[in-house]
């Protein structure tokens, strides 16, 4: 990671002051972002020549990915290992079903920082949204009904479907035997027979089709595989990548490694970063070179 500019260095000094405790530094920066910046979806593009400073000094608003990334970079500038995490944050329980409803709007990104005394600690510099989404009560009702339908009808396992089918056949036979005096039974039997036929059809046609992956997706997965293989080979030789260390920082720490093999490590790392973080297309030739590099590294004495 490039060193901070004089402007950014002064900004961090103004925020953190003379504080030396890493945990308190992290909490100060986290609180500052949460209290003085603004959460906004669809925020304008940042200046790509200096994304962090564009966010801190010009825009001062954005979505959770911006806040998580900015806090991680600020912590790294303070010498604190940090990483960005993404997932879902469950909100309140559904009023009707009692379950947690995980929506697309619950997708979130946050920061984790590593401290010697505690290990990884979760930090969240994202401010709260000013206005909660309206109509949550009706949404709770519809989602509770949707869950009940899928839980009790669509997603029945094979055993439950077979049991229901058996009961439906038995009920149908009984209903037809009593058709002359028990007309409601006939109606019920017809309904059960229809449900059984529908379940059987769904079961027969429920085999999922494999989703074809693009060539680039397969190559990106191969690049990640080769990078992990390289890390395992280096770990066997006593060179373990510490938690929170970026790929580039790890390469820089290998200055004692045999110099004739350092280009191999740099090439595999660059290939992984280009695919994983840059989204750049990979050529098959790149993967062949990475595979050969892994083979040479695996047979290299430490």
PDB file of C-alpha atoms in Angstrom, residues 6-284:
ATOM      1  CA  UNK A   6       0.907  14.823   3.718  1.00  0.00           C
ATOM      2  CA  UNK A   7      -2.722  15.897   3.697  1.00  0.00           C
ATOM      3  CA  UNK A   8      -3.991  12.465   4.717  1.00  0.00           C
ATOM      4  CA  UNK A   9      -1.257  12.086   7.334  1.00  0.00           C
ATOM      5  CA  UNK A  10      -2.296  15.399   8.907  1.00  0.00           C
ATOM      6  CA  UNK A  11      -5.971  14.393   8.761  1.00  0.00           C
ATOM      7  CA  UNK A  12      -5.278  11.182  10.679  1.00  0.00           C
ATOM      8  CA  UNK A  13      -3.143  13.073  13.199  1.00  0.00           C
ATOM      9  CA  UNK A  14      -5.995  15.524  13.792  1.00  0.00           C
ATOM     10  CA  UNK A  15      -8.412  12.648  14.406  1.00  0.00           C
ATOM     11  CA  UNK A  16      -6.235  10.308  16.472  1.00  0.00           C
ATOM     12  CA  UNK A  17      -3.998  12.862  18.169  1.00  0.00           C
ATOM     13  CA  UNK A  18      -1.419  11.424  20.546  1.00  0.00           C
ATOM     14  CA  UNK A  19      -3.344   8.183  21.097  1.00  0.00           C
ATOM     15  CA  UNK A  20      -1.038   5.146  20.990  1.00  0.00           C
ATOM     16  CA  UNK A  21      -3.389   2.272  21.851  1.00  0.00           C
ATOM     17  CA  UNK A  22      -4.368   0.509  18.580  1.00  0.00           C
ATOM     18  CA  UNK A  23      -7.860  -0.414  19.773  1.00  0.00           C
ATOM     19  CA  UNK A  24      -8.690   3.130  20.854  1.00  0.00           C
ATOM     20  CA  UNK A  25      -7.310   4.472  17.565  1.00  0.00           C
ATOM     21  CA  UNK A  26      -9.633   2.152  15.680  1.00  0.00           C
ATOM     22  CA  UNK A  27     -12.657   3.152  17.749  1.00  0.00           C
ATOM     23  CA  UNK A  28     -11.903   6.855  17.260  1.00  0.00           C
ATOM     24  CA  UNK A  29     -11.789   6.483  13.478  1.00  0.00           C
ATOM     25  CA  UNK A  30     -14.886   4.274  13.477  1.00  0.00           C
ATOM     26  CA  UNK A  31     -16.871   6.788  15.549  1.00  0.00           C
ATOM     27  CA  UNK A  32     -15.739   9.703  13.396  1.00  0.00           C
ATOM     28  CA  UNK A  33     -17.000   8.103  10.190  1.00  0.00           C
ATOM     29  CA  UNK A  34     -20.301   7.082  11.784  1.00  0.00           C
ATOM     30  CA  UNK A  35     -21.015  10.503  13.268  1.00  0.00           C
ATOM     31  CA  UNK A  36     -19.793  12.999  10.659  1.00  0.00           C
ATOM     32  CA  UNK A  37     -20.392  11.274   7.302  1.00  0.00           C
ATOM     33  CA  UNK A  38     -23.639  10.467   5.508  1.00  0.00           C
ATOM     34  CA  UNK A  39     -24.978   7.119   4.309  1.00  0.00           C
ATOM     35  CA  UNK A  40     -26.232   7.210   0.728  1.00  0.00           C
ATOM     36  CA  UNK A  41     -26.967   4.534  -1.853  1.00  0.00           C
ATOM     37  CA  UNK A  42     -25.922   5.260  -5.404  1.00  0.00           C
ATOM     38  CA  UNK A  43     -23.345   7.846  -4.332  1.00  0.00           C
ATOM     39  CA  UNK A  44     -21.351   9.518  -7.144  1.00  0.00           C
ATOM     40  CA  UNK A  45     -18.134   8.031  -8.459  1.00  0.00           C
ATOM     41  CA  UNK A  46     -14.943   8.813  -6.588  1.00  0.00           C
ATOM     42  CA  UNK A  47     -11.731  10.153  -8.098  1.00  0.00           C
ATOM     43  CA  UNK A  48      -9.895   6.961  -9.039  1.00  0.00           C
ATOM     44  CA  UNK A  49      -6.461   8.590  -8.798  1.00  0.00           C
ATOM     45  CA  UNK A  50      -6.932   8.846  -5.026  1.00  0.00           C
ATOM     46  CA  UNK A  51     -10.128   7.125  -3.948  1.00  0.00           C
ATOM     47  CA  UNK A  52      -9.591   7.406  -0.190  1.00  0.00           C
ATOM     48  CA  UNK A  53      -8.905  11.141  -0.178  1.00  0.00           C
ATOM     49  CA  UNK A  54     -11.760  11.763  -2.602  1.00  0.00           C
ATOM     50  CA  UNK A  55     -14.088  10.016  -0.160  1.00  0.00           C
ATOM     51  CA  UNK A  56     -12.726  11.687   3.002  1.00  0.00           C
ATOM     52  CA  UNK A  57     -12.247  15.236   1.754  1.00  0.00           C
ATOM     53  CA  UNK A  58     -14.769  15.712  -1.066  1.00  0.00           C
ATOM     54  CA  UNK A  59     -17.782  13.378  -1.098  1.00  0.00           C
ATOM     55  CA  UNK A  60     -18.053  12.400   2.602  1.00  0.00           C
ATOM     56  CA  UNK A  61     -20.989  10.140   1.794  1.00  0.00           C
ATOM     57  CA  UNK A  62     -21.600   6.741   0.285  1.00  0.00           C
ATOM     58  CA  UNK A  63     -22.743   3.177   0.813  1.00  0.00           C
ATOM     59  CA  UNK A  64     -21.400   0.626   3.284  1.00  0.00           C
ATOM     60  CA  UNK A  65     -18.655  -0.689   0.965  1.00  0.00           C
ATOM     61  CA  UNK A  66     -17.073   2.761   0.881  1.00  0.00           C
ATOM     62  CA  UNK A  67     -17.089   3.130   4.645  1.00  0.00           C
ATOM     63  CA  UNK A  68     -15.745  -0.394   5.198  1.00  0.00           C
ATOM     64  CA  UNK A  69     -12.937   0.120   2.672  1.00  0.00           C
ATOM     65  CA  UNK A  70     -12.064   3.600   3.942  1.00  0.00           C
ATOM     66  CA  UNK A  71     -11.854   2.442   7.554  1.00  0.00           C
ATOM     67  CA  UNK A  72      -9.708  -0.558   6.569  1.00  0.00           C
ATOM     68  CA  UNK A  73      -7.259   1.685   4.690  1.00  0.00           C
ATOM     69  CA  UNK A  74      -7.091   4.192   7.554  1.00  0.00           C
ATOM     70  CA  UNK A  75      -6.354   1.394  10.016  1.00  0.00           C
ATOM     71  CA  UNK A  76      -3.616   0.014   7.783  1.00  0.00           C
ATOM     72  CA  UNK A  77      -2.057   3.472   7.615  1.00  0.00           C
ATOM     73  CA  UNK A  78      -2.006   3.321  11.415  1.00  0.00           C
ATOM     74  CA  UNK A  79      -0.162  -0.006  11.297  1.00  0.00           C
ATOM     75  CA  UNK A  80      -3.246  -2.018  12.287  1.00  0.00           C
ATOM     76  CA  UNK A  81      -4.004  -5.123  10.157  1.00  0.00           C
ATOM     77  CA  UNK A  82      -7.500  -4.756   8.715  1.00  0.00           C
ATOM     78  CA  UNK A  83      -9.757  -6.357   6.140  1.00  0.00           C
ATOM     79  CA  UNK A  84     -13.180  -5.773   4.574  1.00  0.00           C
ATOM     80  CA  UNK A  85     -15.946  -8.303   5.213  1.00  0.00           C
ATOM     81  CA  UNK A  86     -19.293  -8.616   3.433  1.00  0.00           C
ATOM     82  CA  UNK A  87     -22.451 -10.516   4.224  1.00  0.00           C
ATOM     83  CA  UNK A  88     -25.925  -9.984   5.658  1.00  0.00           C
ATOM     84  CA  UNK A  89     -26.955  -8.338   8.914  1.00  0.00           C
ATOM     85  CA  UNK A  90     -30.304  -9.672  10.238  1.00  0.00           C
ATOM     86  CA  UNK A  91     -32.722  -7.021  11.396  1.00  0.00           C
ATOM     87  CA  UNK A  92     -35.780  -7.472  13.576  1.00  0.00           C
ATOM     88  CA  UNK A  93     -37.731 -10.710  13.708  1.00  0.00           C
ATOM     89  CA  UNK A  94     -40.758 -11.099  11.484  1.00  0.00           C
ATOM     90  CA  UNK A  95     -43.783  -9.975  13.510  1.00  0.00           C
ATOM     91  CA  UNK A  96     -45.947 -12.881  12.299  1.00  0.00           C
ATOM     92  CA  UNK A  97     -43.564 -15.838  11.907  1.00  0.00           C
ATOM     93  CA  UNK A  98     -40.935 -15.014  14.539  1.00  0.00           C
ATOM     94  CA  UNK A  99     -38.152 -15.797  12.056  1.00  0.00           C
ATOM     95  CA  UNK A 100     -35.425 -13.431  10.951  1.00  0.00           C
ATOM     96  CA  UNK A 101     -36.172 -12.221   7.415  1.00  0.00           C
ATOM     97  CA  UNK A 102     -32.939 -11.693   5.484  1.00  0.00           C
ATOM     98  CA  UNK A 103     -33.582  -9.303   2.596  1.00  0.00           C
ATOM     99  CA  UNK A 104     -31.345  -7.920  -0.123  1.00  0.00           C
ATOM    100  CA  UNK A 105     -31.494  -4.642   1.778  1.00  0.00           C
ATOM    101  CA  UNK A 106     -29.766  -6.408   4.693  1.00  0.00           C
ATOM    102  CA  UNK A 107     -26.606  -6.919   2.622  1.00  0.00           C
ATOM    103  CA  UNK A 108     -23.773  -5.108   4.359  1.00  0.00           C
ATOM    104  CA  UNK A 109     -20.015  -4.595   4.395  1.00  0.00           C
ATOM    105  CA  UNK A 110     -17.968  -3.886   7.496  1.00  0.00           C
ATOM    106  CA  UNK A 111     -14.366  -3.823   8.689  1.00  0.00           C
ATOM    107  CA  UNK A 112     -12.405  -6.251  10.838  1.00  0.00           C
ATOM    108  CA  UNK A 113      -9.182  -5.235  12.580  1.00  0.00           C
ATOM    109  CA  UNK A 114      -6.626  -7.526  14.182  1.00  0.00           C
ATOM    110  CA  UNK A 115      -5.231  -6.746  17.639  1.00  0.00           C
ATOM    111  CA  UNK A 116      -2.651  -8.783  19.517  1.00  0.00           C
ATOM    112  CA  UNK A 117      -4.760  -8.884  22.680  1.00  0.00           C
ATOM    113  CA  UNK A 118      -8.099  -9.856  21.132  1.00  0.00           C
ATOM    114  CA  UNK A 119      -7.551 -11.133  17.587  1.00  0.00           C
ATOM    115  CA  UNK A 120     -10.036 -10.006  14.944  1.00  0.00           C
ATOM    116  CA  UNK A 121     -12.564  -7.389  16.078  1.00  0.00           C
ATOM    117  CA  UNK A 122     -15.574  -6.163  14.081  1.00  0.00           C
ATOM    118  CA  UNK A 123     -15.768  -2.431  13.354  1.00  0.00           C
ATOM    119  CA  UNK A 124     -18.508  -0.639  11.430  1.00  0.00           C
ATOM    120  CA  UNK A 125     -17.970   2.914  10.239  1.00  0.00           C
ATOM    121  CA  UNK A 126     -21.213   3.111   8.256  1.00  0.00           C
ATOM    122  CA  UNK A 127     -23.685   5.743   9.531  1.00  0.00           C
ATOM    123  CA  UNK A 128     -27.287   4.719  10.067  1.00  0.00           C
ATOM    124  CA  UNK A 129     -29.766   5.388   7.283  1.00  0.00           C
ATOM    125  CA  UNK A 130     -31.955   8.377   8.088  1.00  0.00           C
ATOM    126  CA  UNK A 131     -35.276   6.876   6.985  1.00  0.00           C
ATOM    127  CA  UNK A 132     -36.288   3.224   7.546  1.00  0.00           C
ATOM    128  CA  UNK A 133     -38.127   1.565   4.652  1.00  0.00           C
ATOM    129  CA  UNK A 134     -41.930   2.013   4.909  1.00  0.00           C
ATOM    130  CA  UNK A 135     -44.581  -0.689   5.014  1.00  0.00           C
ATOM    131  CA  UNK A 136     -42.607  -3.271   6.998  1.00  0.00           C
ATOM    132  CA  UNK A 137     -45.764  -4.640   8.685  1.00  0.00           C
ATOM    133  CA  UNK A 138     -47.334  -5.637   5.369  1.00  0.00           C
ATOM    134  CA  UNK A 139     -43.980  -6.939   4.161  1.00  0.00           C
ATOM    135  CA  UNK A 140     -43.741  -9.102   7.300  1.00  0.00           C
ATOM    136  CA  UNK A 141     -47.172 -10.577   6.568  1.00  0.00           C
ATOM    137  CA  UNK A 142     -46.416 -11.376   2.921  1.00  0.00           C
ATOM    138  CA  UNK A 143     -43.025 -12.882   3.773  1.00  0.00           C
ATOM    139  CA  UNK A 144     -44.528 -15.003   6.560  1.00  0.00           C
ATOM    140  CA  UNK A 145     -47.116 -16.385   4.125  1.00  0.00           C
ATOM    141  CA  UNK A 146     -44.425 -16.959   1.509  1.00  0.00           C
ATOM    142  CA  UNK A 147     -42.270 -18.835   4.025  1.00  0.00           C
ATOM    143  CA  UNK A 148     -45.210 -21.003   5.117  1.00  0.00           C
ATOM    144  CA  UNK A 149     -45.994 -21.909   1.501  1.00  0.00           C
ATOM    145  CA  UNK A 150     -42.434 -22.959   0.703  1.00  0.00           C
ATOM    146  CA  UNK A 151     -41.843 -24.696   4.043  1.00  0.00           C
ATOM    147  CA  UNK A 152     -45.046 -26.724   4.081  1.00  0.00           C
ATOM    148  CA  UNK A 153     -45.756 -27.264   0.391  1.00  0.00           C
ATOM    149  CA  UNK A 154     -42.911 -26.601  -2.041  1.00  0.00           C
ATOM    150  CA  UNK A 155     -39.939 -27.841  -0.030  1.00  0.00           C
ATOM    151  CA  UNK A 156     -41.371 -31.083   1.303  1.00  0.00           C
ATOM    152  CA  UNK A 157     -38.720 -33.783   1.239  1.00  0.00           C
ATOM    153  CA  UNK A 158     -39.204 -37.055  -0.608  1.00  0.00           C
ATOM    154  CA  UNK A 159     -40.275 -38.944   2.532  1.00  0.00           C
ATOM    155  CA  UNK A 160     -42.937 -36.404   3.407  1.00  0.00           C
ATOM    156  CA  UNK A 161     -44.154 -36.335  -0.185  1.00  0.00           C
ATOM    157  CA  UNK A 162     -44.451 -40.138  -0.239  1.00  0.00           C
ATOM    158  CA  UNK A 163     -46.332 -40.101   3.068  1.00  0.00           C
ATOM    159  CA  UNK A 164     -48.705 -37.444   1.783  1.00  0.00           C
ATOM    160  CA  UNK A 165     -49.194 -39.392  -1.438  1.00  0.00           C
ATOM    161  CA  UNK A 166     -50.047 -42.563   0.529  1.00  0.00           C
ATOM    162  CA  UNK A 167     -52.560 -40.715   2.692  1.00  0.00           C
ATOM    163  CA  UNK A 168     -54.053 -39.091  -0.388  1.00  0.00           C
ATOM    164  CA  UNK A 169     -54.581 -42.454  -2.098  1.00  0.00           C
ATOM    165  CA  UNK A 170     -56.122 -43.951   1.048  1.00  0.00           C
ATOM    166  CA  UNK A 171     -58.386 -40.957   1.544  1.00  0.00           C
ATOM    167  CA  UNK A 172     -59.421 -41.076  -2.087  1.00  0.00           C
ATOM    168  CA  UNK A 173     -60.384 -44.743  -1.895  1.00  0.00           C
ATOM    169  CA  UNK A 174     -62.395 -44.151   1.258  1.00  0.00           C
ATOM    170  CA  UNK A 175     -64.115 -41.133  -0.228  1.00  0.00           C
ATOM    171  CA  UNK A 176     -65.144 -42.983  -3.375  1.00  0.00           C
ATOM    172  CA  UNK A 177     -66.548 -45.799  -1.232  1.00  0.00           C
ATOM    173  CA  UNK A 178     -68.759 -43.303   0.559  1.00  0.00           C
ATOM    174  CA  UNK A 179     -69.572 -41.180  -2.479  1.00  0.00           C
ATOM    175  CA  UNK A 180     -73.306 -41.891  -2.328  1.00  0.00           C
ATOM    176  CA  UNK A 181     -73.758 -40.463   1.138  1.00  0.00           C
ATOM    177  CA  UNK A 182     -70.597 -38.433   1.731  1.00  0.00           C
ATOM    178  CA  UNK A 183     -70.280 -35.980  -1.114  1.00  0.00           C
ATOM    179  CA  UNK A 184     -67.865 -33.716   0.819  1.00  0.00           C
ATOM    180  CA  UNK A 185     -65.451 -36.638   1.026  1.00  0.00           C
ATOM    181  CA  UNK A 186     -65.429 -36.813  -2.749  1.00  0.00           C
ATOM    182  CA  UNK A 187     -64.535 -33.161  -3.001  1.00  0.00           C
ATOM    183  CA  UNK A 188     -61.779 -33.601  -0.432  1.00  0.00           C
ATOM    184  CA  UNK A 189     -60.460 -36.674  -2.199  1.00  0.00           C
ATOM    185  CA  UNK A 190     -60.341 -34.916  -5.536  1.00  0.00           C
ATOM    186  CA  UNK A 191     -58.405 -32.102  -3.917  1.00  0.00           C
ATOM    187  CA  UNK A 192     -55.967 -34.519  -2.291  1.00  0.00           C
ATOM    188  CA  UNK A 193     -55.548 -36.441  -5.519  1.00  0.00           C
ATOM    189  CA  UNK A 194     -54.782 -33.209  -7.342  1.00  0.00           C
ATOM    190  CA  UNK A 195     -52.275 -32.171  -4.683  1.00  0.00           C
ATOM    191  CA  UNK A 196     -50.622 -35.581  -4.793  1.00  0.00           C
ATOM    192  CA  UNK A 197     -50.325 -35.439  -8.579  1.00  0.00           C
ATOM    193  CA  UNK A 198     -48.858 -31.948  -8.392  1.00  0.00           C
ATOM    194  CA  UNK A 199     -46.290 -32.997  -5.767  1.00  0.00           C
ATOM    195  CA  UNK A 200     -45.313 -36.034  -7.789  1.00  0.00           C
ATOM    196  CA  UNK A 201     -44.817 -33.916 -10.901  1.00  0.00           C
ATOM    197  CA  UNK A 202     -42.770 -31.377  -8.960  1.00  0.00           C
ATOM    198  CA  UNK A 203     -40.623 -34.143  -7.513  1.00  0.00           C
ATOM    199  CA  UNK A 204     -40.008 -35.685 -10.932  1.00  0.00           C
ATOM    200  CA  UNK A 205     -39.013 -32.366 -12.450  1.00  0.00           C
ATOM    201  CA  UNK A 206     -37.110 -30.871  -9.545  1.00  0.00           C
ATOM    202  CA  UNK A 207     -33.657 -32.081 -10.535  1.00  0.00           C
ATOM    203  CA  UNK A 208     -31.594 -28.952 -10.749  1.00  0.00           C
ATOM    204  CA  UNK A 209     -29.688 -28.259 -13.930  1.00  0.00           C
ATOM    205  CA  UNK A 210     -26.028 -27.367 -13.550  1.00  0.00           C
ATOM    206  CA  UNK A 211     -25.326 -23.710 -14.178  1.00  0.00           C
ATOM    207  CA  UNK A 212     -22.740 -23.312 -16.890  1.00  0.00           C
ATOM    208  CA  UNK A 213     -19.847 -21.139 -15.811  1.00  0.00           C
ATOM    209  CA  UNK A 214     -18.084 -18.881 -18.237  1.00  0.00           C
ATOM    210  CA  UNK A 215     -14.507 -19.475 -19.294  1.00  0.00           C
ATOM    211  CA  UNK A 216     -13.388 -16.410 -17.360  1.00  0.00           C
ATOM    212  CA  UNK A 217     -15.092 -17.649 -14.177  1.00  0.00           C
ATOM    213  CA  UNK A 218     -13.251 -20.959 -14.457  1.00  0.00           C
ATOM    214  CA  UNK A 219      -9.956 -19.178 -15.080  1.00  0.00           C
ATOM    215  CA  UNK A 220     -10.516 -16.829 -12.128  1.00  0.00           C
ATOM    216  CA  UNK A 221     -11.194 -19.842  -9.921  1.00  0.00           C
ATOM    217  CA  UNK A 222      -8.001 -21.475 -11.206  1.00  0.00           C
ATOM    218  CA  UNK A 223      -6.008 -18.320 -10.393  1.00  0.00           C
ATOM    219  CA  UNK A 224      -7.322 -18.390  -6.832  1.00  0.00           C
ATOM    220  CA  UNK A 225      -6.489 -22.093  -6.600  1.00  0.00           C
ATOM    221  CA  UNK A 226      -2.901 -21.525  -7.763  1.00  0.00           C
ATOM    222  CA  UNK A 227      -2.442 -18.657  -5.299  1.00  0.00           C
ATOM    223  CA  UNK A 228      -3.627 -20.857  -2.422  1.00  0.00           C
ATOM    224  CA  UNK A 229      -1.324 -23.644  -3.614  1.00  0.00           C
ATOM    225  CA  UNK A 230       1.570 -21.178  -3.607  1.00  0.00           C
ATOM    226  CA  UNK A 231       0.762 -20.098  -0.046  1.00  0.00           C
ATOM    227  CA  UNK A 232       0.692 -23.734   1.079  1.00  0.00           C
ATOM    228  CA  UNK A 233       4.037 -24.433  -0.599  1.00  0.00           C
ATOM    229  CA  UNK A 234       5.611 -21.389   1.050  1.00  0.00           C
ATOM    230  CA  UNK A 235       4.109 -22.297   4.417  1.00  0.00           C
ATOM    231  CA  UNK A 236       5.766 -25.722   4.246  1.00  0.00           C
ATOM    232  CA  UNK A 237       9.054 -23.882   3.760  1.00  0.00           C
ATOM    233  CA  UNK A 238       8.462 -21.729   6.842  1.00  0.00           C
ATOM    234  CA  UNK A 239       7.011 -18.646   5.120  1.00  0.00           C
ATOM    235  CA  UNK A 240       3.466 -18.211   6.448  1.00  0.00           C
ATOM    236  CA  UNK A 241       1.282 -15.322   5.317  1.00  0.00           C
ATOM    237  CA  UNK A 242       0.168 -13.489   8.502  1.00  0.00           C
ATOM    238  CA  UNK A 243      -3.522 -12.614   8.993  1.00  0.00           C
ATOM    239  CA  UNK A 244      -4.406  -9.196   7.649  1.00  0.00           C
ATOM    240  CA  UNK A 245      -1.415  -9.029   5.316  1.00  0.00           C
ATOM    241  CA  UNK A 246      -2.191  -8.089   1.726  1.00  0.00           C
ATOM    242  CA  UNK A 247      -0.762 -10.193  -1.109  1.00  0.00           C
ATOM    243  CA  UNK A 248       1.638  -7.370  -2.051  1.00  0.00           C
ATOM    244  CA  UNK A 249       2.822  -6.941   1.547  1.00  0.00           C
ATOM    245  CA  UNK A 250       3.462 -10.663   1.816  1.00  0.00           C
ATOM    246  CA  UNK A 251       5.607 -10.627  -1.328  1.00  0.00           C
ATOM    247  CA  UNK A 252       7.626  -7.728   0.075  1.00  0.00           C
ATOM    248  CA  UNK A 253       8.256  -9.692   3.277  1.00  0.00           C
ATOM    249  CA  UNK A 254       9.959 -12.502   1.308  1.00  0.00           C
ATOM    250  CA  UNK A 255      13.165 -10.554   0.633  1.00  0.00           C
ATOM    251  CA  UNK A 256      15.217 -13.415   2.143  1.00  0.00           C
ATOM    252  CA  UNK A 257      13.712 -15.954  -0.254  1.00  0.00           C
ATOM    253  CA  UNK A 258      16.029 -17.280  -3.013  1.00  0.00           C
ATOM    254  CA  UNK A 259      16.052 -14.382  -5.505  1.00  0.00           C
ATOM    255  CA  UNK A 260      15.868 -16.599  -8.576  1.00  0.00           C
ATOM    256  CA  UNK A 261      12.391 -17.734  -7.470  1.00  0.00           C
ATOM    257  CA  UNK A 262      10.954 -14.394  -6.369  1.00  0.00           C
ATOM    258  CA  UNK A 263       9.663 -13.586  -9.888  1.00  0.00           C
ATOM    259  CA  UNK A 264       7.601 -16.783  -9.742  1.00  0.00           C
ATOM    260  CA  UNK A 265       5.938 -15.630  -6.519  1.00  0.00           C
ATOM    261  CA  UNK A 266       5.390 -12.141  -7.899  1.00  0.00           C
ATOM    262  CA  UNK A 267       3.815 -13.469 -11.092  1.00  0.00           C
ATOM    263  CA  UNK A 268       1.376 -15.799  -9.325  1.00  0.00           C
ATOM    264  CA  UNK A 269       0.450 -13.029  -6.887  1.00  0.00           C
ATOM    265  CA  UNK A 270      -0.080 -10.510  -9.684  1.00  0.00           C
ATOM    266  CA  UNK A 271      -2.237 -12.997 -11.587  1.00  0.00           C
ATOM    267  CA  UNK A 272      -4.395 -13.598  -8.510  1.00  0.00           C
ATOM    268  CA  UNK A 273      -4.791  -9.872  -7.744  1.00  0.00           C
ATOM    269  CA  UNK A 274      -5.554  -9.024 -11.368  1.00  0.00           C
ATOM    270  CA  UNK A 275      -8.345 -11.585 -11.396  1.00  0.00           C
ATOM    271  CA  UNK A 276      -9.659 -11.301  -7.834  1.00  0.00           C
ATOM    272  CA  UNK A 277      -9.523  -7.559  -7.257  1.00  0.00           C
ATOM    273  CA  UNK A 278      -9.149  -6.055 -10.712  1.00  0.00           C
ATOM    274  CA  UNK A 279     -11.698  -8.177 -12.548  1.00  0.00           C
ATOM    275  CA  UNK A 280      -9.315  -8.425 -15.506  1.00  0.00           C
ATOM    276  CA  UNK A 281      -9.701 -11.229 -18.065  1.00  0.00           C
ATOM    277  CA  UNK A 282      -7.161 -14.043 -17.897  1.00  0.00           C
ATOM    278  CA  UNK A 283      -5.590 -16.020 -20.708  1.00  0.00           C
ATOM    279  CA  UNK A 284      -4.991 -19.753 -20.616  1.00  0.00           C
TER     280      UNK A 284
END
